[in-house]
Amino acid sequence: MNSVDFLLWVRGPGLAIASIIFVFGMTLKMFEIFMLGRKKNLAELRGSGIKEGFRTIITRSKHADTYSTRHTKFTFYVGWIFHIGMFVAIFLLAPHIELFKSFLGFGWPALPTPLVDLATVIALISLLAVLFHRITNPVLKYLSVGQDYVVWALTFLPLLTGYMTYHHLFFPYTWLLGIHILSVCILLIIFPFTKLTHAVTLFFSRWYNGMMGGEKGVQQ
Amino acid sequence: MTGTTNDNLFRMTLDGLTVAQQRAVGARFIESVRDLSDDVRIDFAIKIAQDIDANDSEIASAFKSAKSAVLDCYTRCGADADWAMQAGYFVARAAGAVVKPEKDLAGNNPAWQAAMHCRMARTCAVIDSDTTAEQEETEQQHRILDDFLNA
Amino acid sequence: MSEATLERGLRALKEQIDTPIALFFSSCTHCGMCATSCLFYTETENPAYTPINKVEPMRRLWEQEYTLIGRIKKALGMSKPVTEADLEEWSEYAYNACTLCGRCTMVCPVGNDITYMIRRMREGLAAAGYAPEGLVAATTRAIEIGSPMGVKLPALQAQARHVEKDIGIEIPFDVEGAEYMMLMSSMEIMNYPEYLAAVARIFKQAGKSWTISSEAFEATNSGIQIGVSDIARELVNRVATAAEKLKVKTVISPECGHAYTAIRWEGPNLIGRSYPFKVRHILEVLDEFREQGLLKTEGFEDAKMTFHDPCQLVRRGGVIEQPRSLLKMVAGNFVEMSDHGQMNWCCGAGGGVSANEDAAELRMTAFKRKKHQLDELNVDTLVTACANCRIQIEEGLEENEMDIPVVGLTEMLAEHLVETDNTKGAQ
């Protein structure tokens, strides 16, 4: 197979298959979660907790107390930097927006590509830092399992290959683009079966957290 | 001196004493229930409480030691109630009451506090059976006060 | 309790998994931030005490039973089953190194209520026979005798008589139609008779009717601590039945942490129905009295003092402002610890830890977190509203050679009651 055939396949049927598996997987995941249900709370509640649930979705993005503010600086700041960099790379690059437009029916303004390029570099560096932290920090070392490293790699590769593609680094452009899209396909396929589901489920888990606290009159 | 037959009168009489006297008579109440605890720190508190020349640092030291005795005897949450040991807890609390530094007394009477803790100690010692033990201890305390005032 | 086996344990664990728990496991990214919220981790730096790690066996079970990918992996022999050895190891993490204090729930960036998960993890551990011996014994006593510490009615009555003598106010038992029914923890009955004296004096001043039920006076719910819902249910039922029999309007939970969680928040869900009466913590009731002008105090303490927020009351219970409003009635020099109120640090002894002899040393190590908070503040007095916190703090202070008296809030308020015939005993 030559590079053009590969590229045509991966951005056509390949991406389609990956997307279908992604959507199927995420739908299945949400079904697996919500079919379990939650028993109605029969206690004399101080409130329904609904308002607090939504508030927690926002407030949980910042520190809760002075101790964790002092002691989780790395995870907090590098975590934010990585996520912002990654979102800029995914959603504010012109070619990506074109792709989204093709199946959403609408697009949005792009950032100048050199800026997205910078964001990508920042995301890549912060991911490397995150890996180093995971390997050296005693708590993270203890908690981490194979999946944590696999997911790291699957997140790193699209960013790296995207960067290489834009800069025509080392390999012919067609191959680079094909591999970049392939890395995204793999990510999409694996996504629903790993902790990457947090991208969607975190809104719900934060909401439940806030709601369960709000029932008791505590803003969590 | 009129016999302190009535507990209200007992309390009022105790309130009329000086702090040093309150400590001293409180110590005697503890002596009456001394058998309910085998902690030697109780004796230290009794000794200091009865010493009218005891200075602030000696009182503080006795208080600290009595507090340790209290913590050693309390029943842990969820542990099986050992009422004999609990009696010792209240004896230790009585000991703490009679050597509490004056600045921490906050208007409380060391003798009355000791009296109440000693009665509770006596109650604990016979918790499963006797309902009159506390009344008897109360009357004993009235007699102790009379003797103290008449001495 | 029926016979404990691994199979029963796994079944019990499986039953605990609901939508929130599935969401939480799906969202966890192994970021490790929960570790810094947990005093058992911060004071020992043992990574096994990281909160989310405390529920790892439940996560494995969830994956294997409730996710397609997990079931496939299991069928292919690619997944690790949860074994006896696992449950034995995790007993330490979930019982010795956790007080269900709730800080991890507040800190997790993806919003996991890890406390909720650990509470449910205990159901599986207990059913499999891996609950701590001390808790098992306490629970047995609670069911058979009516108190986890074996405090029987004659003992309570003896204490009540003693208190009546002290303050000259009657302690009412079994009064039908009283507005409030008072529960008491065995800890208070045994160690702090001044609590009962304090409530009697305050209620006399407020002119409110109250009673203790001779059939259900125990507030401590060992079933919640050990994590066996059947037992917790039985204990709640006793209280509910007694309250209904006496036709009281409100049941009062005393100065005890878990008692409030048990009777107010878990209770109705355990017995499967809402109560026809209200449940309030004593501080909520006292604060209501304060608002209605029924609580009259005089004088201010000029000692520099702070309040230790019992976890189950404040963070997990929602009674946050009331202790402060009440304290301000009598405290002239009140200061807050950094990280106070709903972010307060646990004392280290709740959730059954103090009843667990294996955890005695760890409990004292965990206390160092509270010590740090107090070192920063330099107070003369510490006020709290839980008998268990109180003893733990007193022990911890002694071990660390810190000289700070610890006082119960209700007791402190009673000491400042305005003197009238109503408050000081008459004949």
JSON list of N, CA and C in Angstrom, two decimals, chain C residues 162-227:
[
{"chain": "C", "resi": 162, "resn": "HIS", "atom": "N", "xyz": [-28.23, 11.02, 89.25]},
{"chain": "C", "resi": 162, "resn": "HIS", "atom": "CA", "xyz": [-27.06, 11.77, 89.68]},
{"chain": "C", "resi": 162, "resn": "HIS", "atom": "C", "xyz": [-27.15, 13.20, 89.17]},
{"chain": "C", "resi": 163, "resn": "VAL", "atom": "N", "xyz": [-27.51, 13.33, 87.91]},
{"chain": "C", "resi": 163, "resn": "VAL", "atom": "CA", "xyz": [-27.60, 14.66, 87.30]},
{"chain": "C", "resi": 163, "resn": "VAL", "atom": "C", "xyz": [-28.74, 15.46, 87.93]},
{"chain": "C", "resi": 164, "resn": "GLU", "atom": "N", "xyz": [-29.83, 14.79, 88.20]},
{"chain": "C", "resi": 164, "resn": "GLU", "atom": "CA", "xyz": [-30.96, 15.47, 88.85]},
{"chain": "C", "resi": 164, "resn": "GLU", "atom": "C", "xyz": [-30.53, 16.06, 90.18]},
{"chain": "C", "resi": 165, "resn": "LYS", "atom": "N", "xyz": [-29.74, 15.27, 90.89]},
{"chain": "C", "resi": 165, "resn": "LYS", "atom": "CA", "xyz": [-29.22, 15.72, 92.18]},
{"chain": "C", "resi": 165, "resn": "LYS", "atom": "C", "xyz": [-28.35, 16.97, 92.02]},
{"chain": "C", "resi": 166, "resn": "ASP", "atom": "N", "xyz": [-27.55, 16.93, 90.98]},
{"chain": "C", "resi": 166, "resn": "ASP", "atom": "CA", "xyz": [-26.59, 18.00, 90.75]},
{"chain": "C", "resi": 166, "resn": "ASP", "atom": "C", "xyz": [-27.29, 19.31, 90.42]},
{"chain": "C", "resi": 167, "resn": "ILE", "atom": "N", "xyz": [-28.30, 19.25, 89.57]},
{"chain": "C", "resi": 167, "resn": "ILE", "atom": "CA", "xyz": [-28.88, 20.49, 89.06]},
{"chain": "C", "resi": 167, "resn": "ILE", "atom": "C", "xyz": [-30.30, 20.74, 89.54]},
{"chain": "C", "resi": 168, "resn": "GLY", "atom": "N", "xyz": [-30.89, 19.76, 90.23]},
{"chain": "C", "resi": 168, "resn": "GLY", "atom": "CA", "xyz": [-32.23, 19.96, 90.77]},
{"chain": "C", "resi": 168, "resn": "GLY", "atom": "C", "xyz": [-33.31, 20.04, 89.71]},
{"chain": "C", "resi": 169, "resn": "ILE", "atom": "N", "xyz": [-33.08, 19.46, 88.55]},
{"chain": "C", "resi": 169, "resn": "ILE", "atom": "CA", "xyz": [-34.10, 19.44, 87.50]},
{"chain": "C", "resi": 169, "resn": "ILE", "atom": "C", "xyz": [-34.36, 17.98, 87.14]},
{"chain": "C", "resi": 170, "resn": "GLU", "atom": "N", "xyz": [-35.63, 17.65, 86.92]},
{"chain": "C", "resi": 170, "resn": "GLU", "atom": "CA", "xyz": [-35.97, 16.27, 86.62]},
{"chain": "C", "resi": 170, "resn": "GLU", "atom": "C", "xyz": [-35.53, 15.89, 85.21]},
{"chain": "C", "resi": 171, "resn": "ILE", "atom": "N", "xyz": [-35.03, 14.66, 85.07]},
{"chain": "C", "resi": 171, "resn": "ILE", "atom": "CA", "xyz": [-34.74, 14.12, 83.74]},
{"chain": "C", "resi": 171, "resn": "ILE", "atom": "C", "xyz": [-35.94, 13.25, 83.37]},
{"chain": "C", "resi": 172, "resn": "PRO", "atom": "N", "xyz": [-36.74, 13.69, 82.40]},
{"chain": "C", "resi": 172, "resn": "PRO", "atom": "CA", "xyz": [-37.99, 12.98, 82.10]},
{"chain": "C", "resi": 172, "resn": "PRO", "atom": "C", "xyz": [-37.82, 11.75, 81.21]},
{"chain": "C", "resi": 173, "resn": "PHE", "atom": "N", "xyz": [-38.33, 10.64, 81.69]},
{"chain": "C", "resi": 173, "resn": "PHE", "atom": "CA", "xyz": [-38.30, 9.41, 80.89]},
{"chain": "C", "resi": 173, "resn": "PHE", "atom": "C", "xyz": [-39.70, 9.09, 80.39]},
{"chain": "C", "resi": 174, "resn": "ASP", "atom": "N", "xyz": [-39.78, 8.65, 79.12]},
{"chain": "C", "resi": 174, "resn": "ASP", "atom": "CA", "xyz": [-41.02, 8.12, 78.55]},
{"chain": "C", "resi": 174, "resn": "ASP", "atom": "C", "xyz": [-42.23, 9.03, 78.68]},
{"chain": "C", "resi": 175, "resn": "VAL", "atom": "N", "xyz": [-42.02, 10.32, 78.42]},
{"chain": "C", "resi": 175, "resn": "VAL", "atom": "CA", "xyz": [-43.16, 11.24, 78.48]},
{"chain": "C", "resi": 175, "resn": "VAL", "atom": "C", "xyz": [-43.84, 11.30, 77.12]},
{"chain": "C", "resi": 176, "resn": "GLU", "atom": "N", "xyz": [-45.05, 10.80, 77.03]},
{"chain": "C", "resi": 176, "resn": "GLU", "atom": "CA", "xyz": [-45.73, 10.80, 75.74]},
{"chain": "C", "resi": 176, "resn": "GLU", "atom": "C", "xyz": [-46.16, 12.22, 75.38]},
{"chain": "C", "resi": 177, "resn": "GLY", "atom": "N", "xyz": [-46.00, 12.57, 74.13]},
{"chain": "C", "resi": 177, "resn": "GLY", "atom": "CA", "xyz": [-46.41, 13.90, 73.69]},
{"chain": "C", "resi": 177, "resn": "GLY", "atom": "C", "xyz": [-45.38, 15.00, 73.93]},
{"chain": "C", "resi": 178, "resn": "ALA", "atom": "N", "xyz": [-44.22, 14.62, 74.45]},
{"chain": "C", "resi": 178, "resn": "ALA", "atom": "CA", "xyz": [-43.16, 15.64, 74.61]},
{"chain": "C", "resi": 178, "resn": "ALA", "atom": "C", "xyz": [-42.74, 16.10, 73.22]},
{"chain": "C", "resi": 179, "resn": "GLU", "atom": "N", "xyz": [-42.26, 17.33, 73.15]},
{"chain": "C", "resi": 179, "resn": "GLU", "atom": "CA", "xyz": [-41.91, 17.86, 71.84]},
{"chain": "C", "resi": 179, "resn": "GLU", "atom": "C", "xyz": [-40.64, 17.20, 71.30]},
{"chain": "C", "resi": 180, "resn": "TYR", "atom": "N", "xyz": [-39.66, 16.98, 72.19]},
{"chain": "C", "resi": 180, "resn": "TYR", "atom": "CA", "xyz": [-38.38, 16.45, 71.74]},
{"chain": "C", "resi": 180, "resn": "TYR", "atom": "C", "xyz": [-38.05, 15.14, 72.42]},
{"chain": "C", "resi": 181, "resn": "MET", "atom": "N", "xyz": [-37.47, 14.22, 71.66]},
{"chain": "C", "resi": 181, "resn": "MET", "atom": "CA", "xyz": [-36.95, 12.99, 72.26]},
{"chain": "C", "resi": 181, "resn": "MET", "atom": "C", "xyz": [-35.43, 13.03, 72.13]},
{"chain": "C", "resi": 182, "resn": "MET", "atom": "N", "xyz": [-34.77, 12.93, 73.28]},
{"chain": "C", "resi": 182, "resn": "MET", "atom": "CA", "xyz": [-33.32, 13.06, 73.30]},
{"chain": "C", "resi": 182, "resn": "MET", "atom": "C", "xyz": [-32.64, 11.71, 73.19]},
{"chain": "C", "resi": 183, "resn": "LEU", "atom": "N", "xyz": [-31.70, 11.61, 72.26]},
{"chain": "C", "resi": 183, "resn": "LEU", "atom": "CA", "xyz": [-30.86, 10.42, 72.21]},
{"chain": "C", "resi": 183, "resn": "LEU", "atom": "C", "xyz": [-29.55, 10.76, 72.87]},
{"chain": "C", "resi": 184, "resn": "MET", "atom": "N", "xyz": [-28.85, 9.75, 73.37]},
{"chain": "C", "resi": 184, "resn": "MET", "atom": "CA", "xyz": [-27.53, 10.01, 73.93]},
{"chain": "C", "resi": 184, "resn": "MET", "atom": "C", "xyz": [-26.58, 8.93, 73.48]},
{"chain": "C", "resi": 185, "resn": "SER", "atom": "N", "xyz": [-25.33, 9.29, 73.31]},
{"chain": "C", "resi": 185, "resn": "SER", "atom": "CA", "xyz": [-24.36, 8.26, 72.95]},
{"chain": "C", "resi": 185, "resn": "SER", "atom": "C", "xyz": [-23.83, 7.62, 74.22]},
{"chain": "C", "resi": 186, "resn": "SER", "atom": "N", "xyz": [-23.46, 6.37, 74.12]},
{"chain": "C", "resi": 186, "resn": "SER", "atom": "CA", "xyz": [-22.89, 5.68, 75.29]},
{"chain": "C", "resi": 186, "resn": "SER", "atom": "C", "xyz": [-21.67, 6.42, 75.82]},
{"chain": "C", "resi": 187, "resn": "MET", "atom": "N", "xyz": [-20.92, 7.01, 74.91]},
{"chain": "C", "resi": 187, "resn": "MET", "atom": "CA", "xyz": [-19.73, 7.78, 75.32]},
{"chain": "C", "resi": 187, "resn": "MET", "atom": "C", "xyz": [-20.12, 8.89, 76.28]},
{"chain": "C", "resi": 188, "resn": "GLU", "atom": "N", "xyz": [-21.21, 9.58, 75.92]},
{"chain": "C", "resi": 188, "resn": "GLU", "atom": "CA", "xyz": [-21.65, 10.70, 76.77]},
{"chain": "C", "resi": 188, "resn": "GLU", "atom": "C", "xyz": [-22.19, 10.19, 78.09]},
{"chain": "C", "resi": 189, "resn": "ILE", "atom": "N", "xyz": [-22.97, 9.12, 78.02]},
{"chain": "C", "resi": 189, "resn": "ILE", "atom": "CA", "xyz": [-23.56, 8.58, 79.24]},
{"chain": "C", "resi": 189, "resn": "ILE", "atom": "C", "xyz": [-22.45, 8.18, 80.20]},
{"chain": "C", "resi": 190, "resn": "MET", "atom": "N", "xyz": [-21.43, 7.54, 79.65]},
{"chain": "C", "resi": 190, "resn": "MET", "atom": "CA", "xyz": [-20.37, 7.04, 80.53]},
{"chain": "C", "resi": 190, "resn": "MET", "atom": "C", "xyz": [-19.38, 8.12, 80.95]},
{"chain": "C", "resi": 191, "resn": "ASN", "atom": "N", "xyz": [-18.96, 8.95, 80.03]},
{"chain": "C", "resi": 191, "resn": "ASN", "atom": "CA", "xyz": [-17.85, 9.85, 80.31]},
{"chain": "C", "resi": 191, "resn": "ASN", "atom": "C", "xyz": [-18.23, 11.31, 80.57]},
{"chain": "C", "resi": 192, "resn": "TYR", "atom": "N", "xyz": [-19.35, 11.75, 80.06]},
{"chain": "C", "resi": 192, "resn": "TYR", "atom": "CA", "xyz": [-19.69, 13.16, 80.18]},
{"chain": "C", "resi": 192, "resn": "TYR", "atom": "C", "xyz": [-21.11, 13.39, 80.69]},
{"chain": "C", "resi": 193, "resn": "PRO", "atom": "N", "xyz": [-21.34, 13.07, 81.95]},
{"chain": "C", "resi": 193, "resn": "PRO", "atom": "CA", "xyz": [-22.69, 13.32, 82.48]},
{"chain": "C", "resi": 193, "resn": "PRO", "atom": "C", "xyz": [-23.05, 14.80, 82.44]},
{"chain": "C", "resi": 194, "resn": "GLU", "atom": "N", "xyz": [-22.05, 15.66, 82.32]},
{"chain": "C", "resi": 194, "resn": "GLU", "atom": "CA", "xyz": [-22.34, 17.10, 82.27]},
{"chain": "C", "resi": 194, "resn": "GLU", "atom": "C", "xyz": [-23.14, 17.48, 81.02]},
{"chain": "C", "resi": 195, "resn": "TYR", "atom": "N", "xyz": [-23.09, 16.64, 79.99]},
{"chain": "C", "resi": 195, "resn": "TYR", "atom": "CA", "xyz": [-23.87, 16.93, 78.79]},
{"chain": "C", "resi": 195, "resn": "TYR", "atom": "C", "xyz": [-25.37, 16.87, 79.10]},
{"chain": "C", "resi": 196, "resn": "LEU", "atom": "N", "xyz": [-25.76, 15.81, 79.80]},
{"chain": "C", "resi": 196, "resn": "LEU", "atom": "CA", "xyz": [-27.17, 15.65, 80.14]},
{"chain": "C", "resi": 196, "resn": "LEU", "atom": "C", "xyz": [-27.63, 16.77, 81.05]},
{"chain": "C", "resi": 197, "resn": "ALA", "atom": "N", "xyz": [-26.75, 17.13, 81.98]},
{"chain": "C", "resi": 197, "resn": "ALA", "atom": "CA", "xyz": [-27.08, 18.24, 82.88]},
{"chain": "C", "resi": 197, "resn": "ALA", "atom": "C", "xyz": [-27.28, 19.53, 82.08]},
{"chain": "C", "resi": 198, "resn": "ALA", "atom": "N", "xyz": [-26.40, 19.74, 81.12]},
{"chain": "C", "resi": 198, "resn": "ALA", "atom": "CA", "xyz": [-26.48, 20.96, 80.31]},
{"chain": "C", "resi": 198, "resn": "ALA", "atom": "C", "xyz": [-27.78, 21.02, 79.52]},
{"chain": "C", "resi": 199, "resn": "VAL", "atom": "N", "xyz": [-28.16, 19.93, 78.87]},
{"chain": "C", "resi": 199, "resn": "VAL", "atom": "CA", "xyz": [-29.39, 20.00, 78.06]},
{"chain": "C", "resi": 199, "resn": "VAL", "atom": "C", "xyz": [-30.61, 20.19, 78.96]},
{"chain": "C", "resi": 200, "resn": "ALA", "atom": "N", "xyz": [-30.58, 19.55, 80.13]},
{"chain": "C", "resi": 200, "resn": "ALA", "atom": "CA", "xyz": [-31.72, 19.69, 81.03]},
{"chain": "C", "resi": 200, "resn": "ALA", "atom": "C", "xyz": [-31.90, 21.15, 81.44]},
{"chain": "C", "resi": 201, "resn": "ARG", "atom": "N", "xyz": [-30.79, 21.80, 81.77]},
{"chain": "C", "resi": 201, "resn": "ARG", "atom": "CA", "xyz": [-30.86, 23.20, 82.20]},
{"chain": "C", "resi": 201, "resn": "ARG", "atom": "C", "xyz": [-31.31, 24.11, 81.06]},
{"chain": "C", "resi": 202, "resn": "ILE", "atom": "N", "xyz": [-30.78, 23.86, 79.87]},
{"chain": "C", "resi": 202, "resn": "ILE", "atom": "CA", "xyz": [-31.13, 24.71, 78.74]},
{"chain": "C", "resi": 202, "resn": "ILE", "atom": "C", "xyz": [-32.61, 24.56, 78.37]},
{"chain": "C", "resi": 203, "resn": "PHE", "atom": "N", "xyz": [-33.06, 23.32, 78.35]},
{"chain": "C", "resi": 203, "resn": "PHE", "atom": "CA", "xyz": [-34.46, 23.10, 77.97]},
{"chain": "C", "resi": 203, "resn": "PHE", "atom": "C", "xyz": [-35.42, 23.66, 79.02]},
{"chain": "C", "resi": 204, "resn": "LYS", "atom": "N", "xyz": [-34.97, 23.65, 80.27]},
{"chain": "C", "resi": 204, "resn": "LYS", "atom": "CA", "xyz": [-35.80, 24.23, 81.33]},
{"chain": "C", "resi": 204, "resn": "LYS", "atom": "C", "xyz": [-35.95, 25.72, 81.07]},
{"chain": "C", "resi": 205, "resn": "GLN", "atom": "N", "xyz": [-34.85, 26.36, 80.77]},
{"chain": "C", "resi": 205, "resn": "GLN", "atom": "CA", "xyz": [-34.89, 27.81, 80.51]},
{"chain": "C", "resi": 205, "resn": "GLN", "atom": "C", "xyz": [-35.74, 28.12, 79.29]},
{"chain": "C", "resi": 206, "resn": "ALA", "atom": "N", "xyz": [-35.60, 27.27, 78.25]},
{"chain": "C", "resi": 206, "resn": "ALA", "atom": "CA", "xyz": [-36.34, 27.53, 77.02]},
{"chain": "C", "resi": 206, "resn": "ALA", "atom": "C", "xyz": [-37.81, 27.18, 77.16]},
{"chain": "C", "resi": 207, "resn": "GLY", "atom": "N", "xyz": [-38.12, 26.44, 78.21]},
{"chain": "C", "resi": 207, "resn": "GLY", "atom": "CA", "xyz": [-39.51, 26.06, 78.42]},
{"chain": "C", "resi": 207, "resn": "GLY", "atom": "C", "xyz": [-40.02, 25.03, 77.43]},
{"chain": "C", "resi": 208, "resn": "LYS", "atom": "N", "xyz": [-39.12, 24.17, 76.98]},
{"chain": "C", "resi": 208, "resn": "LYS", "atom": "CA", "xyz": [-39.51, 23.18, 75.98]},
{"chain": "C", "resi": 208, "resn": "LYS", "atom": "C", "xyz": [-39.60, 21.79, 76.61]},
{"chain": "C", "resi": 209, "resn": "SER", "atom": "N", "xyz": [-40.58, 21.04, 76.19]},
{"chain": "C", "resi": 209, "resn": "SER", "atom": "CA", "xyz": [-40.74, 19.71, 76.77]},
{"chain": "C", "resi": 209, "resn": "SER", "atom": "C", "xyz": [-39.87, 18.71, 76.04]},
{"chain": "C", "resi": 210, "resn": "TRP", "atom": "N", "xyz": [-39.31, 17.78, 76.82]},
{"chain": "C", "resi": 210, "resn": "TRP", "atom": "CA", "xyz": [-38.47, 16.76, 76.20]},
{"chain": "C", "resi": 210, "resn": "TRP", "atom": "C", "xyz": [-38.53, 15.50, 77.02]},
{"chain": "C", "resi": 211, "resn": "THR", "atom": "N", "xyz": [-37.98, 14.42, 76.45]},
{"chain": "C", "resi": 211, "resn": "THR", "atom": "CA", "xyz": [-37.98, 13.16, 77.15]},
{"chain": "C", "resi": 211, "resn": "THR", "atom": "C", "xyz": [-36.89, 12.24, 76.61]},
{"chain": "C", "resi": 212, "resn": "ILE", "atom": "N", "xyz": [-36.56, 11.23, 77.40]},
{"chain": "C", "resi": 212, "resn": "ILE", "atom": "CA", "xyz": [-35.69, 10.15, 76.93]},
{"chain": "C", "resi": 212, "resn": "ILE", "atom": "C", "xyz": [-36.56, 8.90, 76.89]},
{"chain": "C", "resi": 213, "resn": "SER", "atom": "N", "xyz": [-36.37, 8.08, 75.86]},
{"chain": "C", "resi": 213, "resn": "SER", "atom": "CA", "xyz": [-37.13, 6.84, 75.81]},
{"chain": "C", "resi": 213, "resn": "SER", "atom": "C", "xyz": [-36.32, 5.73, 76.47]},
{"chain": "C", "resi": 214, "resn": "SER", "atom": "N", "xyz": [-36.94, 5.03, 77.40]},
{"chain": "C", "resi": 214, "resn": "SER", "atom": "CA", "xyz": [-36.21, 3.96, 78.05]},
{"chain": "C", "resi": 214, "resn": "SER", "atom": "C", "xyz": [-36.00, 2.79, 77.09]},
{"chain": "C", "resi": 215, "resn": "GLU", "atom": "N", "xyz": [-36.75, 2.80, 75.99]},
{"chain": "C", "resi": 215, "resn": "GLU", "atom": "CA", "xyz": [-36.62, 1.69, 75.04]},
{"chain": "C", "resi": 215, "resn": "GLU", "atom": "C", "xyz": [-35.60, 1.95, 73.95]},
{"chain": "C", "resi": 216, "resn": "ALA", "atom": "N", "xyz": [-35.28, 3.21, 73.73]},
{"chain": "C", "resi": 216, "resn": "ALA", "atom": "CA", "xyz": [-34.31, 3.54, 72.67]},
{"chain": "C", "resi": 216, "resn": "ALA", "atom": "C", "xyz": [-33.64, 4.85, 73.01]},
{"chain": "C", "resi": 217, "resn": "PHE", "atom": "N", "xyz": [-32.57, 4.76, 73.80]},
{"chain": "C", "resi": 217, "resn": "PHE", "atom": "CA", "xyz": [-31.89, 5.99, 74.18]},
{"chain": "C", "resi": 217, "resn": "PHE", "atom": "C", "xyz": [-30.54, 6.13, 73.48]},
{"chain": "C", "resi": 218, "resn": "GLU", "atom": "N", "xyz": [-30.08, 5.07, 72.84]},
{"chain": "C", "resi": 218, "resn": "GLU", "atom": "CA", "xyz": [-28.74, 5.06, 72.27]},
{"chain": "C", "resi": 218, "resn": "GLU", "atom": "C", "xyz": [-28.68, 5.78, 70.93]},
{"chain": "C", "resi": 219, "resn": "ALA", "atom": "N", "xyz": [-27.74, 6.71, 70.82]},
{"chain": "C", "resi": 219, "resn": "ALA", "atom": "CA", "xyz": [-27.58, 7.47, 69.58]},
{"chain": "C", "resi": 219, "resn": "ALA", "atom": "C", "xyz": [-26.57, 6.82, 68.64]},
{"chain": "C", "resi": 220, "resn": "THR", "atom": "N", "xyz": [-25.52, 6.23, 69.22]},
{"chain": "C", "resi": 220, "resn": "THR", "atom": "CA", "xyz": [-24.46, 5.66, 68.40]},
{"chain": "C", "resi": 220, "resn": "THR", "atom": "C", "xyz": [-25.02, 4.55, 67.53]},
{"chain": "C", "resi": 221, "resn": "ASN", "atom": "N", "xyz": [-24.72, 4.61, 66.23]},
{"chain": "C", "resi": 221, "resn": "ASN", "atom": "CA", "xyz": [-25.16, 3.53, 65.35]},
{"chain": "C", "resi": 221, "resn": "ASN", "atom": "C", "xyz": [-23.94, 2.77, 64.85]},
{"chain": "C", "resi": 222, "resn": "SER", "atom": "N", "xyz": [-23.63, 1.68, 65.56]},
{"chain": "C", "resi": 222, "resn": "SER", "atom": "CA", "xyz": [-22.44, 0.91, 65.19]},
{"chain": "C", "resi": 222, "resn": "SER", "atom": "C", "xyz": [-22.59, 0.27, 63.82]},
{"chain": "C", "resi": 223, "resn": "GLY", "atom": "N", "xyz": [-23.82, 0.06, 63.40]},
{"chain": "C", "resi": 223, "resn": "GLY", "atom": "CA", "xyz": [-24.06, -0.53, 62.08]},
{"chain": "C", "resi": 223, "resn": "GLY", "atom": "C", "xyz": [-23.50, 0.33, 60.96]},
{"chain": "C", "resi": 224, "resn": "ILE", "atom": "N", "xyz": [-23.61, 1.64, 61.14]},
{"chain": "C", "resi": 224, "resn": "ILE", "atom": "CA", "xyz": [-23.07, 2.57, 60.14]},
{"chain": "C", "resi": 224, "resn": "ILE", "atom": "C", "xyz": [-21.56, 2.51, 60.14]},
{"chain": "C", "resi": 225, "resn": "GLN", "atom": "N", "xyz": [-20.98, 2.43, 61.34]},
{"chain": "C", "resi": 225, "resn": "GLN", "atom": "CA", "xyz": [-19.52, 2.43, 61.44]},
{"chain": "C", "resi": 225, "resn": "GLN", "atom": "C", "xyz": [-18.92, 1.16, 60.83]},
{"chain": "C", "resi": 226, "resn": "ILE", "atom": "N", "xyz": [-19.53, 0.02, 61.15]},
{"chain": "C", "resi": 226, "resn": "ILE", "atom": "CA", "xyz": [-18.98, -1.22, 60.63]},
{"chain": "C", "resi": 226, "resn": "ILE", "atom": "C", "xyz": [-19.37, -1.40, 59.16]},
{"chain": "C", "resi": 227, "resn": "GLY", "atom": "N", "xyz": [-20.46, -0.78, 58.76]},
{"chain": "C", "resi": 227, "resn": "GLY", "atom": "CA", "xyz": [-20.90, -0.89, 57.37]},
{"chain": "C", "resi": 227, "resn": "GLY", "atom": "C", "xyz": [-21.76, -2.11, 57.12]}
]
